[in-house]
Coordinates of C-alpha atoms in Angstrom, one line a residue:
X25 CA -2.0 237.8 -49.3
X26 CA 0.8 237.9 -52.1
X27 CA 0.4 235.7 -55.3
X28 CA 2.5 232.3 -55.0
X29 CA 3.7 230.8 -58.0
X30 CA 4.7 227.2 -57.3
X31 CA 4.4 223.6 -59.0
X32 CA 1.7 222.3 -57.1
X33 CA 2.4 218.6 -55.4
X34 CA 0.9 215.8 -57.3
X35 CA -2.7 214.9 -56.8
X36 CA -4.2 212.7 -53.4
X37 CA -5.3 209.4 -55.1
X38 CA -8.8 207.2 -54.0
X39 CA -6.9 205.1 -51.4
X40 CA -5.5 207.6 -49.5
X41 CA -8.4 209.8 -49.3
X42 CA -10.1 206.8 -47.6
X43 CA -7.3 206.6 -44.8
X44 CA -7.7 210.1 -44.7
X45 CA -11.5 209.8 -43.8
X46 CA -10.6 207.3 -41.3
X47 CA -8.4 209.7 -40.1
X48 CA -10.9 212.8 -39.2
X49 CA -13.4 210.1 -38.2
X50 CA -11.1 209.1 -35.3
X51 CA -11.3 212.2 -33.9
X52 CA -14.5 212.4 -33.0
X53 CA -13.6 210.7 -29.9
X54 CA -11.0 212.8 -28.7
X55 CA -9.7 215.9 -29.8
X56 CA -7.1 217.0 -27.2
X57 CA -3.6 217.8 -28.5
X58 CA -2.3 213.9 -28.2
X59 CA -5.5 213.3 -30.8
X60 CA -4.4 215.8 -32.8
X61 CA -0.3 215.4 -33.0
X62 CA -1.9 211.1 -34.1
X63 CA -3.6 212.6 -36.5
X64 CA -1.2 214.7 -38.0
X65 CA 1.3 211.8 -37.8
X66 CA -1.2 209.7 -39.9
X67 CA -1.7 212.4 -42.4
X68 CA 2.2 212.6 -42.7
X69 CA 2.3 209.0 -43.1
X70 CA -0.9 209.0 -46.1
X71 CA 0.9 211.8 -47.8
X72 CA 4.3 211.1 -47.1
X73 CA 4.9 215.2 -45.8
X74 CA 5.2 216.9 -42.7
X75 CA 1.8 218.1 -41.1
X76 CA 0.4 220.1 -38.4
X77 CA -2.7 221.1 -36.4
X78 CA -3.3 224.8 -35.1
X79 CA -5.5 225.9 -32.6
X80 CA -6.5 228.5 -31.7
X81 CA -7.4 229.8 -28.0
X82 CA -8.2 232.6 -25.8
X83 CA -7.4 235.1 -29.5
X84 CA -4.2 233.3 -29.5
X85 CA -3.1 230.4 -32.1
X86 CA -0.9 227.2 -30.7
X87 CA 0.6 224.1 -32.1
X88 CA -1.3 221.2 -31.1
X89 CA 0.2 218.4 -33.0
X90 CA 2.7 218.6 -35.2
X91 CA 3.5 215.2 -36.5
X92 CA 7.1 215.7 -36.7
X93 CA 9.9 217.6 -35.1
X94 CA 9.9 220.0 -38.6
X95 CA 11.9 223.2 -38.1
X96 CA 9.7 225.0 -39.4
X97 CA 7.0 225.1 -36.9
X98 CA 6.9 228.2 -35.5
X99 CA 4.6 230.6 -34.6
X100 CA 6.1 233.6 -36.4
X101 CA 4.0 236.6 -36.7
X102 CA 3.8 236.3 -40.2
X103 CA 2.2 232.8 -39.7
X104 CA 0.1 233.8 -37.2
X105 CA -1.5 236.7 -39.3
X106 CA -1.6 233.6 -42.3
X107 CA -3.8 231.5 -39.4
X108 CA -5.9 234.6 -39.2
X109 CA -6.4 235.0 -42.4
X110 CA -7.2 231.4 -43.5
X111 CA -10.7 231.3 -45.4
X112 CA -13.7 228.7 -44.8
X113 CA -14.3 226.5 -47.7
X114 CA -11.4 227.2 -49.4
X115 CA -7.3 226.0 -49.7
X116 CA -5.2 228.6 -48.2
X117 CA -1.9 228.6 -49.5
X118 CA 1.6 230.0 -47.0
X119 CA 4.7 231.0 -48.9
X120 CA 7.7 230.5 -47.1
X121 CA 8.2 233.7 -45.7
X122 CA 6.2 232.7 -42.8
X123 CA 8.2 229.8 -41.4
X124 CA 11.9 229.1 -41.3
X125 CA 12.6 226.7 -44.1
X126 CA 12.0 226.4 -47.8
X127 CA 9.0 225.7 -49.3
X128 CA 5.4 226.5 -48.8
X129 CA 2.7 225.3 -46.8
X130 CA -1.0 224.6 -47.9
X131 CA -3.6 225.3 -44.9
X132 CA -6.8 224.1 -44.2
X133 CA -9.7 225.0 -42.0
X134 CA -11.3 222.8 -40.2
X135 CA -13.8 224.6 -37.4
X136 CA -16.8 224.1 -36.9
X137 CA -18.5 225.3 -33.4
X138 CA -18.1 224.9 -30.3
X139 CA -15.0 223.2 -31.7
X140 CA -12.3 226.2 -31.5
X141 CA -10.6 227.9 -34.7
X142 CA -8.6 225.0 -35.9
X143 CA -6.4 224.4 -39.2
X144 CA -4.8 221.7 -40.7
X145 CA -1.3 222.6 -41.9
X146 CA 0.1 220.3 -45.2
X147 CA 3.7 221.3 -46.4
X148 CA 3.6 221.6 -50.0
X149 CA 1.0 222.5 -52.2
X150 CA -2.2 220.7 -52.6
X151 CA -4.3 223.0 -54.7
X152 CA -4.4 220.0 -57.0
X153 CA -6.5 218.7 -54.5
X154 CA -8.8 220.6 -53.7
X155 CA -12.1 218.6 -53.8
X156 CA -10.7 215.7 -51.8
X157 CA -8.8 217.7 -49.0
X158 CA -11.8 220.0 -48.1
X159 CA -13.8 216.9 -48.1
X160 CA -11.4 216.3 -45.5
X161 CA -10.9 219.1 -43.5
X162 CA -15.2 219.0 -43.4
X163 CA -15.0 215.7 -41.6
X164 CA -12.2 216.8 -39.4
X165 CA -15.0 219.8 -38.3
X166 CA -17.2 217.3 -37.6
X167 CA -15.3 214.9 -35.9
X168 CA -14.0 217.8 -34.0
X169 CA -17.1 219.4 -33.0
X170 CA -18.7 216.2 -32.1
X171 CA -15.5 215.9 -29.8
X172 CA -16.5 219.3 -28.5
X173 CA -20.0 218.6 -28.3
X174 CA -19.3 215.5 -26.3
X175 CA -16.6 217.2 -23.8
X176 CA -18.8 220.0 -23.3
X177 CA -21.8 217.5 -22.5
X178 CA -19.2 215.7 -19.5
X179 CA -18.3 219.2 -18.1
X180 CA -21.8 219.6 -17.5
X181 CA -22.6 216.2 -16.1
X182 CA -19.3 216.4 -14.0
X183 CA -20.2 220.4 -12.9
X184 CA -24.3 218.8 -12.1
X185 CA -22.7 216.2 -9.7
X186 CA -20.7 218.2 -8.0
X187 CA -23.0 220.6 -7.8
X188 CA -25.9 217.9 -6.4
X189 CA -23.7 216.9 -3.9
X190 CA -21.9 220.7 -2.5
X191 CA -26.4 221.2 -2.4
X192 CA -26.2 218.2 0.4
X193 CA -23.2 218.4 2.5
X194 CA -22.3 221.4 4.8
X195 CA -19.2 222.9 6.6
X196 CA -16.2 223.6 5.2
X197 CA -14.0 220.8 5.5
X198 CA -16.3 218.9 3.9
X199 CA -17.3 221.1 1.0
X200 CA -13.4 221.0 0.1
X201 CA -13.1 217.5 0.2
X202 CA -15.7 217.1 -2.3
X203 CA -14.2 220.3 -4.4
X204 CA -10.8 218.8 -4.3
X205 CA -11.7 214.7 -5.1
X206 CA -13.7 216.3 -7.9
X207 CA -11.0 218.1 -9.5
X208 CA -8.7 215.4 -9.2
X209 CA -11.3 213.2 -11.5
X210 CA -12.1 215.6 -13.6
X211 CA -8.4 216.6 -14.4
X212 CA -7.1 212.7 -14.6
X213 CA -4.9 214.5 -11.4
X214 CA -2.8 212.3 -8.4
X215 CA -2.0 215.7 -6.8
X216 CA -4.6 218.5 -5.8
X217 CA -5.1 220.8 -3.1
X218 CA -6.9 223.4 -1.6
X219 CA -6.3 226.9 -0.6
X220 CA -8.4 229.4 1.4
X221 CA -8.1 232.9 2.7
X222 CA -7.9 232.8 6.6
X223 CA -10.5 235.3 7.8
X224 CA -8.2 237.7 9.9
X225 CA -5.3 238.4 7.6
X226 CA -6.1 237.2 4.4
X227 CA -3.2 234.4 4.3
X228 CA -3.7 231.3 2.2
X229 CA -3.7 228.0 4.4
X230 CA -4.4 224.6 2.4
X231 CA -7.4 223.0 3.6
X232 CA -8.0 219.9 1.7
X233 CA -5.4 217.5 -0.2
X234 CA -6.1 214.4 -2.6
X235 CA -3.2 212.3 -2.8
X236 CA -1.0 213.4 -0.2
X237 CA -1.5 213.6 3.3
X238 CA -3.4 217.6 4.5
X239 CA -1.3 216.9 8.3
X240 CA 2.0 218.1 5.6
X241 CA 0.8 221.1 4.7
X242 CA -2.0 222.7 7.1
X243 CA 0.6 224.6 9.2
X244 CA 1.9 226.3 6.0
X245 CA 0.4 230.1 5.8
X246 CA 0.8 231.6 2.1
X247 CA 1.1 235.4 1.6
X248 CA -0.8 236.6 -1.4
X249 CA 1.1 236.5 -4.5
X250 CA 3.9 234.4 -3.2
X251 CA 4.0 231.2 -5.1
X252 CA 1.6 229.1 -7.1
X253 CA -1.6 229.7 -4.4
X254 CA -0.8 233.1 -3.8
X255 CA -0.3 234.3 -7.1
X256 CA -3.3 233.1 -8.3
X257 CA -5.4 234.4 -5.6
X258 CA -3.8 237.9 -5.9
X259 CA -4.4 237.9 -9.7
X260 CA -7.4 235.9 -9.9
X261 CA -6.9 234.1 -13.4
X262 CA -5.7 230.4 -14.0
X263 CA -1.9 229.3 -14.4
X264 CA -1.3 226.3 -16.2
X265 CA 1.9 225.3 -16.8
X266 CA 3.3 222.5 -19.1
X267 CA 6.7 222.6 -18.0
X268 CA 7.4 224.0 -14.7
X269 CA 11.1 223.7 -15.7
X270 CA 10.9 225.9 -18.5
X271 CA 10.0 229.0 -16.0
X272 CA 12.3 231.4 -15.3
X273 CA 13.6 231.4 -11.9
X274 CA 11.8 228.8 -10.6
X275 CA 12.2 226.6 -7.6
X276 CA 13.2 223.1 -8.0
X277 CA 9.5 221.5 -8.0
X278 CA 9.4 218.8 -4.8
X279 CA 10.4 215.4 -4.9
X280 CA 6.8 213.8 -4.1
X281 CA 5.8 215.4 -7.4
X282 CA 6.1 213.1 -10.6
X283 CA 5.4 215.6 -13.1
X284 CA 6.8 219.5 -14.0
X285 CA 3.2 220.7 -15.4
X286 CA 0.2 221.4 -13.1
X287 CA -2.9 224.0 -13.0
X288 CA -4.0 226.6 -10.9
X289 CA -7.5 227.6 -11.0
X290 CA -9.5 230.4 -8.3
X291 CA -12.8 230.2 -7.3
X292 CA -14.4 233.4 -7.6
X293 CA -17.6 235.4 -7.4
X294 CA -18.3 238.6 -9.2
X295 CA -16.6 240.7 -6.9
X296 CA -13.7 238.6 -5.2
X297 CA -11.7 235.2 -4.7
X298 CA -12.7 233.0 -2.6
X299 CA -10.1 230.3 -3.0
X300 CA -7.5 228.5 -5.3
X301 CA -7.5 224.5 -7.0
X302 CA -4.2 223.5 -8.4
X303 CA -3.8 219.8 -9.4
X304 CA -0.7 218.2 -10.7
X305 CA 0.9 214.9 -11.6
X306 CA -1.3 213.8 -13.9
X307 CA -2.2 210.3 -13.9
X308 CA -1.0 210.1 -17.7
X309 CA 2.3 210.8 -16.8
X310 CA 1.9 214.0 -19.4
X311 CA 1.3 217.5 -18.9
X312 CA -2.1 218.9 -18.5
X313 CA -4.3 220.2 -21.6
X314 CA -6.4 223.1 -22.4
X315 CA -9.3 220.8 -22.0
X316 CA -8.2 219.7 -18.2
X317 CA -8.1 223.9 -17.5
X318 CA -11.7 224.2 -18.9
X319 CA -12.6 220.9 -16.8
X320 CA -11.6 222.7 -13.6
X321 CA -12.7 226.1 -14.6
X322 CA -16.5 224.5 -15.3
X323 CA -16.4 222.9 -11.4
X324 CA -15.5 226.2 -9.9
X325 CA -18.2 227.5 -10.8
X326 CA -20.8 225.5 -8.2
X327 CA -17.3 225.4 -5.9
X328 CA -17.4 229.2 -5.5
X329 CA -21.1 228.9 -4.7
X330 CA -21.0 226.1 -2.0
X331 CA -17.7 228.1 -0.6
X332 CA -19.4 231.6 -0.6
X333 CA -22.7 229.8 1.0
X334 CA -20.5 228.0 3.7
X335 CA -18.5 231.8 4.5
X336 CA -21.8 233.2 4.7
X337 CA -22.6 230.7 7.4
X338 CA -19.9 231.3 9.0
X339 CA -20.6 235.0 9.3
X340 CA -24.4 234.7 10.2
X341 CA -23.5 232.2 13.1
X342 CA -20.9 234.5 14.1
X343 CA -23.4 237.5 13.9
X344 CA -25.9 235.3 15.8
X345 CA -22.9 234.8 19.1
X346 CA -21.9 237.9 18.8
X347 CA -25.9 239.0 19.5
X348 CA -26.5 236.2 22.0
X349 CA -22.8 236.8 24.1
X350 CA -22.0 239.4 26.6
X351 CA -19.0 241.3 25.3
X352 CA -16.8 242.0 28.7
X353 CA -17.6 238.5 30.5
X354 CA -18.1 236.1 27.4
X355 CA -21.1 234.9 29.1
X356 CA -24.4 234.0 27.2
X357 CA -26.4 238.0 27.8
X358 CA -29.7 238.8 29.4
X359 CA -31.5 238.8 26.2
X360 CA -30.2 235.5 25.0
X361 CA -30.8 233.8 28.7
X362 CA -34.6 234.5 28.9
X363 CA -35.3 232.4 25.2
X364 CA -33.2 229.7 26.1
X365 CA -35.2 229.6 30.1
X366 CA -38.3 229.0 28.0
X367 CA -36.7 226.8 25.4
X368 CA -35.4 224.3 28.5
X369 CA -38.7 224.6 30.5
X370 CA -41.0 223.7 27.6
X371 CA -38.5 220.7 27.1
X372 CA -38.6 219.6 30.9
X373 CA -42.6 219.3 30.5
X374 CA -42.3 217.1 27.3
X375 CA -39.7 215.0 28.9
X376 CA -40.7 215.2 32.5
X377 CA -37.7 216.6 34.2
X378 CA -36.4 219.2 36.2
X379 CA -34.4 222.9 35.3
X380 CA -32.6 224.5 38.3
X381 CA -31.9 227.9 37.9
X382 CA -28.8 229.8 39.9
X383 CA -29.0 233.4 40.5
X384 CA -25.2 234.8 41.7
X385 CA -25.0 237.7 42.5
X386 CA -20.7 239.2 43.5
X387 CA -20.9 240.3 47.4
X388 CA -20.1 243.9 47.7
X389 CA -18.8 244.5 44.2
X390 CA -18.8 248.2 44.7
X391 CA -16.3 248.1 47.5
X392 CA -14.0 246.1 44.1
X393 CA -14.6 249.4 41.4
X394 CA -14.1 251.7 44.8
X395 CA -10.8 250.5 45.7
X396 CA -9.3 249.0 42.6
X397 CA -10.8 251.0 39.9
X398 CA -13.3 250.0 37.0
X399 CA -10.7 247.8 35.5
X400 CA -10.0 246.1 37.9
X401 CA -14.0 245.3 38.5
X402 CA -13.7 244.2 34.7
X403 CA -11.2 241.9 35.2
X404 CA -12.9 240.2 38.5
X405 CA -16.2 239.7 36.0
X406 CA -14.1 238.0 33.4
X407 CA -12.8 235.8 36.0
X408 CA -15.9 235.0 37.6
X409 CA -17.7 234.0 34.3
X410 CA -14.7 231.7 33.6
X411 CA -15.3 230.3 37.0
X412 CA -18.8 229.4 36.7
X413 CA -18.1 228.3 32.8
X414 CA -15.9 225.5 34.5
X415 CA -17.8 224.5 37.2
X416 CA -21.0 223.2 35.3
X417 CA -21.8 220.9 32.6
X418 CA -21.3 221.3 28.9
X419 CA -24.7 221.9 27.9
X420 CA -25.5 224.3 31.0
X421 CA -26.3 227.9 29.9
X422 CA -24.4 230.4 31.7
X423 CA -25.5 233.9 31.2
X424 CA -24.5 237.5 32.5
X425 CA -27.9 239.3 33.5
X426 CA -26.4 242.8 34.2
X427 CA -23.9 244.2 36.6
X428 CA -22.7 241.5 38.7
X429 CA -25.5 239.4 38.6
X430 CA -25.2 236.2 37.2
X431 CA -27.5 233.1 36.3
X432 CA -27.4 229.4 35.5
X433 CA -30.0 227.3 33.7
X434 CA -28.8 223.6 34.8
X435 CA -31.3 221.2 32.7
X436 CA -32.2 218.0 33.7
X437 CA -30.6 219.2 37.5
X438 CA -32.7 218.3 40.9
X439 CA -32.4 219.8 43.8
X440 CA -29.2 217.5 45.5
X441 CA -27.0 217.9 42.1
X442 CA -27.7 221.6 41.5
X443 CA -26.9 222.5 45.5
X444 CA -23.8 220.6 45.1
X445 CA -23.0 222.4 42.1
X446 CA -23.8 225.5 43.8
X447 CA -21.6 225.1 46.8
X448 CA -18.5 224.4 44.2
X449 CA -19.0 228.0 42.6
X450 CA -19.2 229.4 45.9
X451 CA -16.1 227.8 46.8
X452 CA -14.4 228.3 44.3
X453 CA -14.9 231.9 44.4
X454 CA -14.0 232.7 47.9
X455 CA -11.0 231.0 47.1
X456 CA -10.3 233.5 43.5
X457 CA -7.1 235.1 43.5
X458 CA -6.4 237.3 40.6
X459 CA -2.8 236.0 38.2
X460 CA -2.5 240.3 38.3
X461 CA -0.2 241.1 40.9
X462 CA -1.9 244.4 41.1
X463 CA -5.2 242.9 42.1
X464 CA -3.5 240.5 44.7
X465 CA -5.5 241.7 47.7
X466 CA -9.1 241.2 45.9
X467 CA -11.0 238.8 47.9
X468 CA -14.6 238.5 46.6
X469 CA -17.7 236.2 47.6
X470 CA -20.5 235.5 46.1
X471 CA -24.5 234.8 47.5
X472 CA -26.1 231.8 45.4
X473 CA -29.8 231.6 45.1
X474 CA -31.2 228.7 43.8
X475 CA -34.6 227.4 42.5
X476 CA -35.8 224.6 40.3
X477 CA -38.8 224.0 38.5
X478 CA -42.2 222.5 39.0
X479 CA -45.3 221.6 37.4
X480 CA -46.1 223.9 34.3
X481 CA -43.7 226.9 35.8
X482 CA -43.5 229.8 33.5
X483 CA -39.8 231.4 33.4
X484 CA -40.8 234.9 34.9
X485 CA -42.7 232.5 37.9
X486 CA -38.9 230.7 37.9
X487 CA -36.8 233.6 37.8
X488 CA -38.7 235.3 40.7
X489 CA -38.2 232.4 43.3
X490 CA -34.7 231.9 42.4
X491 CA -34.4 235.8 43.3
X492 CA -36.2 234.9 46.3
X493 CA -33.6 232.5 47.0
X494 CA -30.8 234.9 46.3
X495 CA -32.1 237.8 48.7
X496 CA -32.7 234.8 51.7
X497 CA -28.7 234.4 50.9
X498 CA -27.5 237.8 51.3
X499 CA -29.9 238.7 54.0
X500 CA -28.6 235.8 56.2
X501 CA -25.2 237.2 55.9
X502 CA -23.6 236.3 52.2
X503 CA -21.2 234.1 50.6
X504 CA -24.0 231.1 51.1
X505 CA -26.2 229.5 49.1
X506 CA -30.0 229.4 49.8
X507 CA -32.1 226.9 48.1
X508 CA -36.2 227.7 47.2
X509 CA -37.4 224.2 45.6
X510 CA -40.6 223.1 44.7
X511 CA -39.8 218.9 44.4
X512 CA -43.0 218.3 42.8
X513 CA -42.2 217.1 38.7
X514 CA -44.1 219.0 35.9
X515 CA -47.4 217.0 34.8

């Protein structure tokens, strides 16, 4: 930099570098930019001239806390290049060329890490003072790193517990309940929400709300990049905003909302986002800091974990119906019938009762694809496996074996309760009419044959009399049910 000639400002006496040490000292509690604008208000007060705190951030420098509404604090590019030039250890003195007033500046740094970059701005100049004020600005790096220290020590206690509990709680809705209470805390926020991609088109729907009801906003559907939500999920990278009023073009914010700032933060992998956080109104009635940004940044972290681990769920149970579930009826398919036979019939020996097996079997479904067509013999199995899916039980396993062949594993079900069951398919069948007016004049039946178990019945041994049953039903004419039971109980 250029030489300055100046008169330098008279020297800092004994008692004000002791209120100057209680100064730095009290920053070691806090150092978010309400800390800083106190302090620099106390130094203007001790020194009776205008000071300022720069920080800087993300390779950019801001004004944290300037302790008075001094025209000259602004960022010029001449000041910033002065900021990046500053020296450690030493006085650093501004000329006036870099801010908007007369006069010079004296700057001083004060970093130590993990504390960011941060210098201490005194209008005048203090190189009169050079012992006592980097005495000073040393303290103000310690009280500022020990700030640091102890913020980054709470991220990591706040990111453990929510961590320890996304590791014990499962399903979606509850894994954002906890993401979105946590965030809350952590950003001292009375607003926060939610967003996730909906798996079909990839349209944002809120999912979890603190502070407001989730009933006033679950219908809402948000494109990517439209809005808050949808910008950041498009883009990936946080939004926080101090002011929303100071935005250009920007929609008058709701009248639930107290405050104009808020924060916008994705959950992300390595590859993707998985989801958007935004919190606002915060609870100090200010806007939100650099520090609250960092706070939610640092929980979605184990958020995007418990959130990819919940989708991948989601996908391996879909995976799993998808292998267990005939495609054209919906039914449970053969493969998927035979395990759960032999899961049910080990259970009915532990507890000592009864699995009834139906075998249905469509009369004459040929005579269907013959005159109607193959589409229309699709349609009639759909209907049929609806049919049967509405006359049994909830937990009853109905399965599509091939064809037009259908069974029923009934647990629990003796002999009266499964024939009556029975007769109601059949029933209900003969009396199908197809909502196609093409297929009005389809009339189908069905043959029933039914079985139920005894004693330590293996499922082939099961299968084979229900069969039985089902070829006694056609061969004494169809449309009937035919019953081959065994009333003994397993042992």
């Amino acid at each position: 930099m250029s030489t300055i000639t100046v008169a330098p400002t008279s020297g800092i006496t004994a008692p004000q570098q002791l209120q100057l040490l209680q100064v730095s000292l009290a920053l070691s509690a806090g150092a978010d930019a309400t800390a800083l604008a106190a302090a620099a208000a106390r130094v203007d007060t001790i020194l009776e001239t205008p000071a300022a705190f720069f920080v800087r951030h993300e390779r950019a420098w801001f004004l944290e806390g300037p302790s008075s509404a001094d025209a000259s604090l602004v960022l010029t590019p001449a000041l910033v290049a002065a900021l990046d030039e500053v020296h450690d250890h030493s006085v650093n003195l501004v000329p006036q060329s870099a801010f908007t007033n007369d006069g010079v500046w004296t700057l001083l740094p004060c970093s130590l890490r993990p504390a960011p970059p941060t210098v201490l701005a005194i209008k005048g100049d203090w190189r009169t003072s050079t012992d006592p004020l980097l005495l000073f600005a040393s303290t103000i790096a310690m009280g500022l790193r020990a700030s640091a220290l102890a913020e980054r020590a709470r991220l990591r206690l706040t990111t453990h517990r929510l961590a320890h509990l996304l590791s014990r709680i499962h399903g979606r809705d509850a894994v954002c309940k906890a993401i979105v209470s946590h965030a809350a805390r952590a950003a001292s926020a009375g607003i926060a929400a939610v967003a996730l991609p909906d798996g079909s088109d990839r349209r944002l729907s809120i999912v979890a709300t603190h502070g407001y009801p989730l009933a006033l906003v679950e219908h809402l559907r948000i494109e990517p990049g439209s809005g808050i939500f949808g910008s950041v999920f498009q883009s990936g990278r946080s939004v926080h905003v101090k002011d929303l009023h100071t935005l250009p073009q920007i929609q008058r914010p709701r009248p639930r909302y107290r405050s104009s700032s808020f924060v916008a933060v994705p959950f992300r992998t390595a590859k993707e986002v998985l989801g958007v956080i935004a919190v606002t109104d915060r609870t100090s009635g200010g806007p939100f800091t650099r520090r609250d940004v960092a706070a939610l940044r640092a929980l979605a972290a184990p958020a995007a974990l418990a959130l990819g681990r919940e989708r991948a769920q989601t996908q391996a149970e879909a995976f799993e119906l998808a292998a267990a579930v005939d495609p054209l009826s919906g039914a449970f398919n053969r493969r998927h019938f035979y395990v759960r036979l032999e899961e049910e019939l080990q259970r009915a020996r532990r507890h000592q009762i009864h699995v009834a097996l139906l075998m249905i079997d469509i009369d004459d479904f040929k005579v269907v694809n013959d005159s109607f067509g193959h589409l229309a013999g699709d349609t009639v199995i759909r209907d049929v496996a609806e049919i049967l899916r509405r006359s049994v039980r909830v937990f009853d396993i109905c399965a599509r074996l091939g064809g037009e062949e259908f069974a029923i594993i009934m647990p629990g079900s003796a002999e009266a309760n499964s024939t009556r069951i029975a007769e109601r398919i059949r029933e209900r069948i003969a009396a199908y009419q197809s909502v196609d007016p093409t297929l009005a004049e389809v009339r189908i039946t069905v043959s029933i044959g039914l079985a139920v178990s005894s004693g330590a019945m293996a499922g082939r041994d099961l299968v084979a009399r229900a069969d039985q049953a089902l070829y006694a039903a056609k061969h004494a004419g169809k449309n009937r049910v035919h019953a081959e039971v065994d009333g003994g109980l397993p042992p």
